[in-house]
XYZ file of C-alpha atoms in Angstrom:
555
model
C 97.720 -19.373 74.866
C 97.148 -18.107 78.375
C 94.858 -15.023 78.827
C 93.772 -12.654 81.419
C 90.278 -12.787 81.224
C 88.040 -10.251 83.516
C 85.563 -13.212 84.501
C 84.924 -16.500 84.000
C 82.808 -18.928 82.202
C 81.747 -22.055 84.712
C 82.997 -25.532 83.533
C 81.652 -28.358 81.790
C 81.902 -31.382 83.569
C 81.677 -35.742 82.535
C 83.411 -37.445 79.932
C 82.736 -40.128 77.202
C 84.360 -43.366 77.504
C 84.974 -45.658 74.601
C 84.487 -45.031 70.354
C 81.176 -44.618 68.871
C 81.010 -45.254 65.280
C 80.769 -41.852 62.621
C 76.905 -41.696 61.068
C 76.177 -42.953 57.770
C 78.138 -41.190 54.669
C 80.450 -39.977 57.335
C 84.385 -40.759 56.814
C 85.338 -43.538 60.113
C 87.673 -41.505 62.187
C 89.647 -43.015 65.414
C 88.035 -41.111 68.386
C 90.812 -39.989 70.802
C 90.742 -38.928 74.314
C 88.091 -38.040 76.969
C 84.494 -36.576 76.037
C 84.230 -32.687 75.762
C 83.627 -32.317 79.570
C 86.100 -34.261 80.603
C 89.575 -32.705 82.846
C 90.119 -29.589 84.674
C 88.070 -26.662 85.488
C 87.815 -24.628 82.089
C 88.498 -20.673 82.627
C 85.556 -19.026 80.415
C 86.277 -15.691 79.508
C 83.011 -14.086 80.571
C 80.084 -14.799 82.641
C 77.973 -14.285 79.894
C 76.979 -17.578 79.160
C 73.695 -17.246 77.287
C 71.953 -20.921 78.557
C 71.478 -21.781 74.302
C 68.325 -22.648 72.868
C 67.025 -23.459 69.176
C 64.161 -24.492 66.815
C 63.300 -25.977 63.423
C 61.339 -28.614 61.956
C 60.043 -32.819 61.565
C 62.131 -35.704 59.950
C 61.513 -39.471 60.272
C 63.398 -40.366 63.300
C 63.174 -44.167 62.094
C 66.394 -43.989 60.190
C 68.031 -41.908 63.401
C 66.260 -44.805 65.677
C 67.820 -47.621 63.714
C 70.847 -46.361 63.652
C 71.061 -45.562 67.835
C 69.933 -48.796 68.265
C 72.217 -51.080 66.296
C 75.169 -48.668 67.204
C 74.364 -49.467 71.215
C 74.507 -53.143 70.373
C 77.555 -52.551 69.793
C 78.989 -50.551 72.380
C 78.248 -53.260 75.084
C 78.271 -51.903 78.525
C 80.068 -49.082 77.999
C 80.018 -45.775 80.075
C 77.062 -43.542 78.794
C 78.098 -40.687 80.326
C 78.112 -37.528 78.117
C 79.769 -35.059 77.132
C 78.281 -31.820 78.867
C 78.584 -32.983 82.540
C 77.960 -32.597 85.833
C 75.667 -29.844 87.448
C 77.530 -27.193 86.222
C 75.998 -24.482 84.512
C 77.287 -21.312 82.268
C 76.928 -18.133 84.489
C 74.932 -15.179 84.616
C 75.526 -12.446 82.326
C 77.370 -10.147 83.778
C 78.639 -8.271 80.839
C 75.878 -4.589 82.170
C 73.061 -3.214 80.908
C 70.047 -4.684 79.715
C 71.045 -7.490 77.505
C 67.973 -6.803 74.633
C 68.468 -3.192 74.409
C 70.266 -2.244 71.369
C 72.204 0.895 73.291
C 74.411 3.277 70.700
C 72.234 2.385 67.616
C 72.353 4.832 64.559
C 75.098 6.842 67.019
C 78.227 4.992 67.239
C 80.241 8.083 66.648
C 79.523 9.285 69.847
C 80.152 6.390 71.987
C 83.062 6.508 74.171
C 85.007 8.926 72.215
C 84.980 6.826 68.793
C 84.541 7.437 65.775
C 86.115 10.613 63.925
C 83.754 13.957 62.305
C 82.671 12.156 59.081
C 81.232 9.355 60.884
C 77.848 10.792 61.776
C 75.108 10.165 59.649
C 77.705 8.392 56.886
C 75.166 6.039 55.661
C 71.474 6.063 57.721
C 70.185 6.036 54.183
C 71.853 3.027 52.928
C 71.004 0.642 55.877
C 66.645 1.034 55.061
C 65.373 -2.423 54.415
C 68.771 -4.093 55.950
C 68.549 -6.432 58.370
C 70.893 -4.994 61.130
C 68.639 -2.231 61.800
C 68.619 -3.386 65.469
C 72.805 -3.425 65.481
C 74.421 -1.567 68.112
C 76.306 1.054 67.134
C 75.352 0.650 63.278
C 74.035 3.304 61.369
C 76.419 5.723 60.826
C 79.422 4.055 58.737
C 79.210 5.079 54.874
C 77.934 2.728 52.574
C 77.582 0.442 55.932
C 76.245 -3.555 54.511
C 75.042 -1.755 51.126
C 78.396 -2.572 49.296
C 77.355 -5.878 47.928
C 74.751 -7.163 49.744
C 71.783 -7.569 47.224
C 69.552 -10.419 47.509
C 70.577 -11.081 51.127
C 68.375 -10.260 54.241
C 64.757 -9.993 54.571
C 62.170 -6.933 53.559
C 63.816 -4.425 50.982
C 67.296 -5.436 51.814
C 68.255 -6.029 48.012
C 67.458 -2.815 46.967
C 70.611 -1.607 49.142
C 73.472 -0.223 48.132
C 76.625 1.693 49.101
C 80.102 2.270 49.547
C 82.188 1.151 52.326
C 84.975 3.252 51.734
C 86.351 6.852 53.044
C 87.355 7.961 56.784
C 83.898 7.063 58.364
C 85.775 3.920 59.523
C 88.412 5.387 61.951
C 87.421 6.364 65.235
C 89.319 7.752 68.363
C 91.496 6.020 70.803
C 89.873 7.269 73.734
C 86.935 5.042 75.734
C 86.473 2.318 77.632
C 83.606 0.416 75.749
C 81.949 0.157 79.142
C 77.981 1.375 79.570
C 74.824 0.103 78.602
C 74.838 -3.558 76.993
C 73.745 -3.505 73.352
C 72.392 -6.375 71.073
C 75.713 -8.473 69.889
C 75.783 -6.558 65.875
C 74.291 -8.911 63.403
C 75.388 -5.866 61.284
C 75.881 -7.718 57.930
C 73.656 -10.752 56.820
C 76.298 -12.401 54.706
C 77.189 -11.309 51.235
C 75.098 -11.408 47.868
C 71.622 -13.246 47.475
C 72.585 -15.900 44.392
C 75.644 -16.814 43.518
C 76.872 -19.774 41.651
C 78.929 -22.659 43.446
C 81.725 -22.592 41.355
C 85.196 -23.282 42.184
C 84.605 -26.735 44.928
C 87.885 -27.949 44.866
C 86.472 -31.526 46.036
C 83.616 -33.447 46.345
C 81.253 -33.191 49.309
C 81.905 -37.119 50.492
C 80.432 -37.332 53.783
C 78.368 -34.090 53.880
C 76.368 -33.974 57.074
C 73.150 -35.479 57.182
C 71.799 -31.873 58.068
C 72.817 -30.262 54.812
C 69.628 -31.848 52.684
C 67.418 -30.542 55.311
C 68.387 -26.919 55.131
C 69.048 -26.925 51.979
C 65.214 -27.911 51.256
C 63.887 -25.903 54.589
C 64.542 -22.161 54.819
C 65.184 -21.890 58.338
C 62.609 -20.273 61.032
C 64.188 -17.830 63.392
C 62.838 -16.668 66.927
C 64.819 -14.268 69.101
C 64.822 -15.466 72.703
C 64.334 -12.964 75.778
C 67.665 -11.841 75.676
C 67.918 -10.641 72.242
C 69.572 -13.536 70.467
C 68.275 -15.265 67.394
C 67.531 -19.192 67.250
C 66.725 -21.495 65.134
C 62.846 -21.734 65.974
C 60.888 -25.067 67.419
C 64.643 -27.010 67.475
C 67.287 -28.072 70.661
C 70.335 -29.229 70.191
C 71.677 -32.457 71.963
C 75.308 -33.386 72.279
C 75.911 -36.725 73.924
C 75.641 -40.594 73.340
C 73.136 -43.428 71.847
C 71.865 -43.743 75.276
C 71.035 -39.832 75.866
C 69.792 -39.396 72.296
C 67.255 -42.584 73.074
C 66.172 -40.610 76.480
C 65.325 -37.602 74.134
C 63.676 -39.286 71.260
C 61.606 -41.598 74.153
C 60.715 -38.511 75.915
C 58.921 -37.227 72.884
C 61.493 -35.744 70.634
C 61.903 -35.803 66.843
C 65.101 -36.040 65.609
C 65.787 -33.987 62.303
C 69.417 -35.066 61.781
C 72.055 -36.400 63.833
C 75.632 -36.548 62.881
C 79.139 -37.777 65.280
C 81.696 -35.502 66.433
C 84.925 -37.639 66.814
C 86.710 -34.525 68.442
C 84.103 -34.766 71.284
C 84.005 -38.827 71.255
C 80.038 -38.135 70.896
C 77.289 -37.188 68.123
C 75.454 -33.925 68.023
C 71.234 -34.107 67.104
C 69.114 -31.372 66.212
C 65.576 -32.234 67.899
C 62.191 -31.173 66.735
C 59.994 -30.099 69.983
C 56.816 -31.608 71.005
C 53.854 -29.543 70.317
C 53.521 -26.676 72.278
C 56.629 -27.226 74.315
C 58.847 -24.016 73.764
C 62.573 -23.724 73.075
C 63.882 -23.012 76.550
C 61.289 -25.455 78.525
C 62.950 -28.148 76.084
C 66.299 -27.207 77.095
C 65.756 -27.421 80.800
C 63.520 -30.736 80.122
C 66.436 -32.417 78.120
C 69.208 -31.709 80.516
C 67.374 -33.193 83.095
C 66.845 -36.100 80.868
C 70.740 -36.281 80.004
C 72.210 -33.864 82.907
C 75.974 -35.060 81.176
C 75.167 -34.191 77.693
C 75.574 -30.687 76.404
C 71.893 -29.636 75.818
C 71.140 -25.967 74.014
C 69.233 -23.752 71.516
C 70.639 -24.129 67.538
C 71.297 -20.192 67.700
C 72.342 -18.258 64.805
C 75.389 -16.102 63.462
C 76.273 -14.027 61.136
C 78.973 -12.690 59.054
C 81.720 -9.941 61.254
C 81.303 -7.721 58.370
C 81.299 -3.838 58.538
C 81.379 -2.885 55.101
C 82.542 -3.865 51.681
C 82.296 -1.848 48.130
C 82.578 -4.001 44.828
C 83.361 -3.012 41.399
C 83.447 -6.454 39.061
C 86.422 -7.342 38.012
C 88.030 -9.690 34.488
C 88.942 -12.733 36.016
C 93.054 -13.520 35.617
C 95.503 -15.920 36.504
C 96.559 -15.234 39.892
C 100.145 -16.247 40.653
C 100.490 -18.229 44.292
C 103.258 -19.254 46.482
C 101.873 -20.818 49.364
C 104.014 -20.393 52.922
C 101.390 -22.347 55.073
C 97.789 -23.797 55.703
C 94.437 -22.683 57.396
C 91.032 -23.397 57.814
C 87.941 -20.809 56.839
C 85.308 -21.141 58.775
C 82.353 -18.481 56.641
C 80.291 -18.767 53.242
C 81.813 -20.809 50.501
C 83.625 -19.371 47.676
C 84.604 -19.710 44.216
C 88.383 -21.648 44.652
C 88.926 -21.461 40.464
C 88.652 -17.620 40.952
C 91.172 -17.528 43.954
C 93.886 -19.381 41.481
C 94.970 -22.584 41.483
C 96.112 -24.629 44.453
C 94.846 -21.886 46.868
C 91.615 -23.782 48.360
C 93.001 -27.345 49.568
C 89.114 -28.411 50.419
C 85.387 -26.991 50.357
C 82.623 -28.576 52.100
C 78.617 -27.365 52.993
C 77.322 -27.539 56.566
C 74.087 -25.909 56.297
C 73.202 -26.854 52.216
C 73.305 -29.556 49.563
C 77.115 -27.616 48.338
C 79.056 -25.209 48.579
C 77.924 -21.569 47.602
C 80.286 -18.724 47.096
C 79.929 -15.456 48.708
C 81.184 -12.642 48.559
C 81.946 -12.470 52.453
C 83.806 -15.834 52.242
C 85.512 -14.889 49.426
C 87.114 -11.666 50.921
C 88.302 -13.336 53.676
C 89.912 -16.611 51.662
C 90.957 -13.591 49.380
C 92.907 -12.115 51.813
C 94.173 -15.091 53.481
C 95.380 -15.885 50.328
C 97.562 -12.695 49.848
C 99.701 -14.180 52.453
C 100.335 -16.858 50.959
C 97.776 -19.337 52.947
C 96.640 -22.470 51.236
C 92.821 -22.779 52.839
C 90.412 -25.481 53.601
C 86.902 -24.090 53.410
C 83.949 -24.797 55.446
C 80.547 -23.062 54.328
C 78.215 -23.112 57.007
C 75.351 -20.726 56.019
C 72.137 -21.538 54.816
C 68.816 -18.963 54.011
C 66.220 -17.909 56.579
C 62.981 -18.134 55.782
C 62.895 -14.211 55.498
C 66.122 -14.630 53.444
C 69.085 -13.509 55.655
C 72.264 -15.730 54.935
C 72.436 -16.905 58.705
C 75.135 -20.070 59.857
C 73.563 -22.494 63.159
C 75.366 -23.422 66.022
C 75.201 -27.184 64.991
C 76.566 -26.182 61.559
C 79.604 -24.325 63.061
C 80.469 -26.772 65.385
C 80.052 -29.420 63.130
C 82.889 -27.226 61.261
C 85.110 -27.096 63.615
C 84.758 -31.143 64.189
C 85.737 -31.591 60.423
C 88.691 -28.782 60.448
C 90.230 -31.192 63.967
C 89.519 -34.147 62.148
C 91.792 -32.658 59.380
C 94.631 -31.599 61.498
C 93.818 -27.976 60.196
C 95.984 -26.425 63.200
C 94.638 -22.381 62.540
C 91.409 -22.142 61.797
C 89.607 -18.295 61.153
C 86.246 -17.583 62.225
C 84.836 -14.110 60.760
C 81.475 -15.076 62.311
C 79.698 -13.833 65.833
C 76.561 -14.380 67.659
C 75.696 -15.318 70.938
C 77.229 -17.754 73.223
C 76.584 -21.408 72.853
C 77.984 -23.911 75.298
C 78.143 -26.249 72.053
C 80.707 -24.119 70.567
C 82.357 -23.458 74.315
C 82.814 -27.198 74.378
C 84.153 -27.607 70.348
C 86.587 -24.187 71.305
C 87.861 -25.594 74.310
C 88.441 -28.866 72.456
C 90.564 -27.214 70.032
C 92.586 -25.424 72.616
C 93.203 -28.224 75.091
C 94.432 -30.357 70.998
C 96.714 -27.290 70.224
C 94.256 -25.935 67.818
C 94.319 -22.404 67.171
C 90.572 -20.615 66.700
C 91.284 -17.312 65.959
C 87.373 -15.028 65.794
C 86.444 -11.718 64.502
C 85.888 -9.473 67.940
C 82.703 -8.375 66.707
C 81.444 -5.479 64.880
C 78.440 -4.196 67.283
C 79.949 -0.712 68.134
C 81.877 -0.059 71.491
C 78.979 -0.942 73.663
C 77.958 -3.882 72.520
C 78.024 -7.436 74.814
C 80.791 -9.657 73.824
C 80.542 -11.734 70.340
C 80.930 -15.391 70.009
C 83.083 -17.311 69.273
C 85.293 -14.502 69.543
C 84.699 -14.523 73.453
C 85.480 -17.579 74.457
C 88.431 -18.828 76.675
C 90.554 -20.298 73.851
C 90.165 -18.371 70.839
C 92.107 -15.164 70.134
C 89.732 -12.317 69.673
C 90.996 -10.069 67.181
C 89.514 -6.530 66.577
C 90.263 -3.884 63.750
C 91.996 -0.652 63.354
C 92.966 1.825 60.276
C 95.878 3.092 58.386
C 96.743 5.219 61.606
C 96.044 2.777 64.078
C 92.627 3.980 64.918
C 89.918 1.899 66.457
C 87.320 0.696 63.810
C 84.254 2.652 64.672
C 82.045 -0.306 65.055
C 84.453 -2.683 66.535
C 83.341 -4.293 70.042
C 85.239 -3.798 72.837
C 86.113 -5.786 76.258
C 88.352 -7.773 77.996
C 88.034 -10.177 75.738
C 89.895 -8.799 72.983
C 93.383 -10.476 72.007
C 94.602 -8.459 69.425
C 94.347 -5.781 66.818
C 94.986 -5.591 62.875
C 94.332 -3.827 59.735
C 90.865 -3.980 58.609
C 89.332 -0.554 57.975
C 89.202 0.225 54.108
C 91.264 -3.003 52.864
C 91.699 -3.193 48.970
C 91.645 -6.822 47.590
C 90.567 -9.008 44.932
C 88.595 -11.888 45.108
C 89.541 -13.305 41.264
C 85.937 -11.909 40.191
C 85.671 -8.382 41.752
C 87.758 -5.951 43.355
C 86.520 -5.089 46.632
C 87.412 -2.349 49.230
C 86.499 -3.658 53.067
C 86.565 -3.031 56.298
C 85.365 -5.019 59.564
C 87.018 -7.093 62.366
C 86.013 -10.186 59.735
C 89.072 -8.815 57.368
C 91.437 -8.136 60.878
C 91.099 -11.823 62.078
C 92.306 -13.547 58.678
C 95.401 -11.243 58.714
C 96.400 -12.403 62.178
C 95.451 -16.158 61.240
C 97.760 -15.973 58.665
C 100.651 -15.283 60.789
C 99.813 -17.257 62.607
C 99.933 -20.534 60.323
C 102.708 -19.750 58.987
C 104.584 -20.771 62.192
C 102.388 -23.508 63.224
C 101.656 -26.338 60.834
C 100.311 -28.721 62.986
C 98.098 -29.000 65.876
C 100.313 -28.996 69.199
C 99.633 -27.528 72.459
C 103.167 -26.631 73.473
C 103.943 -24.995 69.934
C 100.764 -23.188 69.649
C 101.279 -21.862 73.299
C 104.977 -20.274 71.937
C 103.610 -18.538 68.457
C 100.903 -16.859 70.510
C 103.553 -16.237 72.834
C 106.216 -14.657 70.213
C 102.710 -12.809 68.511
C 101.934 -11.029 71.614
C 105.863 -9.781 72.389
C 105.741 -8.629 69.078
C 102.576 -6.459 69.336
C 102.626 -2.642 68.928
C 100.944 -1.144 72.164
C 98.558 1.233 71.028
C 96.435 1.984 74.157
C 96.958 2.373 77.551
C 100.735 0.014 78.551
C 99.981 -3.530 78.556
C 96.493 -5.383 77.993
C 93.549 -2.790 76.969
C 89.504 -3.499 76.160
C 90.194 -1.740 72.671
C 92.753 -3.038 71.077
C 93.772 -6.009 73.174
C 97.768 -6.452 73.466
C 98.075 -4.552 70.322
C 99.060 -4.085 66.645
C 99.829 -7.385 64.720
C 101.989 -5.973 61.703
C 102.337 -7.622 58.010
């Protein structure tokens, strides 16, 4: 899966030696392989390498304590050095502009020769109360997050409501997405308020110990001075017993801690001391554990544009499945997808599962191509009431989907960048895992969304009927490919829904995707992105292009 990327992402350095044993209620798993630092220098694709930071709240670290300790007794004298490495260090941002600045909001249809006539002013009424007000580039899509999004977000966001349908969704060809750097497009919060957990096709055994603390603690969020949103008063660590000790000796709480057997080490959210701040704790923790990956728990959201619902009577659904993939997004209701269809559900942020309606678009569609799905659910509430998914949840995702030889795995998520999730992506890539990320939905100006951006996951982006640019796609080198995803009809079992969105591109190309590679393998994965890439429809300027990557992936 080589890729011309226009800059590059410093690399992590250090390795883990030896096997560290899983947390409690956590399946044993054989740890494989060097730490997550370990090997060659690691081509990022952009210097934009926000240094992470995060925040949250106070647990009894006596269980955590107990548990490092008897765990190093039996580890002997083995090599504590972690996973993030060396004195490397993600690079500036380089992406332009001023990185808070939310350039091209409420006016997308005028940047860089986007967006077609009826785009303008399409639905400034129906984003009041919603939480993207501050997206780049959102504003003027019809019926933009009102479609279904009641009881999600903060203020008067349930009161929304809209359509998502019409032309407002094309835009132009023409533009280079270059200019003024916007805030990344948290442009949806994530489907409907309540909604019941129905349809868990099996039982949560070995949730992470993190789930019963969100689930009982509406997370506090803080945006940093770059514009991206954290979890508040938390860091996360991502090393061994003996850099986890440092931490907790140094002052810090633990909240939860749980392993990652993909990265041969365990990842721990850490409350800060009083009136230490988020980044001081960063810096202060890597110099207590300069090999340990050490950053802020920041927070995603759902790739969504927009989405118009009309409920639907439930009905057998007839299935033939033609491959497997993971589903990395809210939960969703598996009895109303049909039988056979979800192969696995499991919570990272909550007590269980919850469907969604953003989840179950995207299973809903994977499903159409015949993809059996295992389902990871890694979104919790805010405190103001956005559905919002952590960096620690995520990546604890993307542990579990390895761990399960899920070989294509969709992510319809994007936020900031993470060296965390850098670390898990590269994993996957250097195992013959395929990531494949939602390019963003922040308008043509926005800075690149993650994980979308990172070396070793394809970026895919979203075009119409007529191969138009989605209006509030992102744009950059970093984009792989392009799909359908503007004004998509589909049915999730329980309503029929009209979308559009990179979120609805990515599963299309994931799909294909699967179908030709069943298991993880770094030679085979190389050839289908290979074969997808001869096979793409140029649509832009010949070859590679910031809009809509190496083209057109067909059905």
């Amino acid at each position: 899966m080589s890729k011309e990327k226009p800059s590059r992402v410093s690399p992590l350095g250090g390795t883990i030696l030896g096997a560290l044993a899983l947390v409690a209620a956590s399946t044993t798993l054989a740890f494989a392989g060097p730490g997550p630092g370990g090997g060659d220098d690691f081509d990022g694709r952009i210097e934009d390498a926000d240094a992470a930071e995060t925040g949250g709240s106070n647990l009894d670290d006596s269980e955590i304590r107990d548990d490092v300790a008897d765990e190093s007794s039996e580890a002997g004298d083995e090599d504590h050095s972690g996973p993030g490495g060396g004195d490397e260090e993600n690079g500036d941002d380089s992406d332009g502009g001023d990185d808070g600045a939310d350039s091209g909001s409420g006016d997308d249809g005028d940047n860089s020769g986007s967006g077609s006539g009826d785009d303008s002013g399409g639905d400034s009424d129906s984003d009041s109360g919603d939480d993207g007000g501050d997206n780049s580039g959102s504003g003027s899509d019809s019926g933009d997050d009102g479609g279904s999004n009641s009881g999600s977000g903060s203020g008067d966001d349930g009161g929304s409501s809209g359509s998502g349908g019409g032309d407002d969704n094309s835009g132009s060809g023409s533009g280079s997405g270059s200019g003024s750097s916007g805030h990344g497009g948290d442009d949806e919060h994530s489907g409907s308020g309540a909604s019941s957990n129905s349809g868990s096709n099996s039982a949560n055994s070995g949730a992470a110990e993190t789930n019963s603390h969100y689930a009982a603690n509406a997370t506090q969020v803080e945006i940093d001075e770059r514009g991206n949103e954290r979890v508040a008063g938390e860091a996360l660590l991502t090393g061994n017993h003996a850099e986890i000790e440092a931490a907790i000796q140094a002052g810090y709480t633990p909240i939860s801690q749980q392993s990652l057997p993909s990265m041969d080490c365990y990842i721990v959210r850490l409350a800060l001391p009083v009136g230490v701040g988020v980044d001081q704790a960063v810096a202060h923790l890597q110099e207590l554990a300069p090999n340990a990956i050490v950053a802020a728990n920041t927070i995603y959201h759902s790739s969504q544009g927009s989405v118009s619902a009309t409920p639907a009577p439930r009905r057998a659904r007839a299935f033939s499945a033609i491959g497997t993939m993971g589903v990395i997004d809210t939960g969703v209701d598996a009895a109303a997808l049909g039988e056979g269809v979800v192969v696995e559900q499991r919570s990272f942020a909550a007590a269980s599962p919850t469907a969604r309606e953003h989840g179950s678009a995207v299973a809903a569609l994977a499903a159409s191509r015949g993809m059996r799905m295992h389902i990871a659910d890694v979104f919790a509430r805010s405190a103001t009431g956005e559905q919002i998914a952590s960096a620690e949840s995520i990546a604890a995702a993307l542990d579990w989907m390895m761990a399960n030889n899920v070989a294509v795995i969709n992510v319809s998520i994007e936020g900031p960048n993470n060296p965390v999730l850098q670390a898990l992506v590269r994993r996957a890539y250097e195992r013959g895992f395929v990531v494949v990320a939602a390019a963003g939905n922040g308008g043509p100006a926005a800075r690149p969304a993650f994980p979308a951006a990172f070396e070793g996951s394809l970026a895919v982006t979203a075009i119409d009927g007529r191969d138009r640019p989605y209006i509030r796609a992102n744009r950059g080198g970093y984009i792989d490919f392009a799909a359908h995803g503007v004004d998509i009809s589909i049915s999730t079992g329980n309503e029929n829904l009209v979308v559009s969105g990179t979120s609805f591109s990515a599963p299309l190309v994931a799909a294909q995707i699967a179908t030709r590679l069943s298991t993880p393998s770094p030679e085979r994965a190389h050839a289908v992105v290979e074969e997808l890439r001869l096979a793409a429809v140029d649509l832009g300027v010949p070859g590679r292009d910031p809009i809509f990557g190496w083209g057109a992936i067909r059905d």
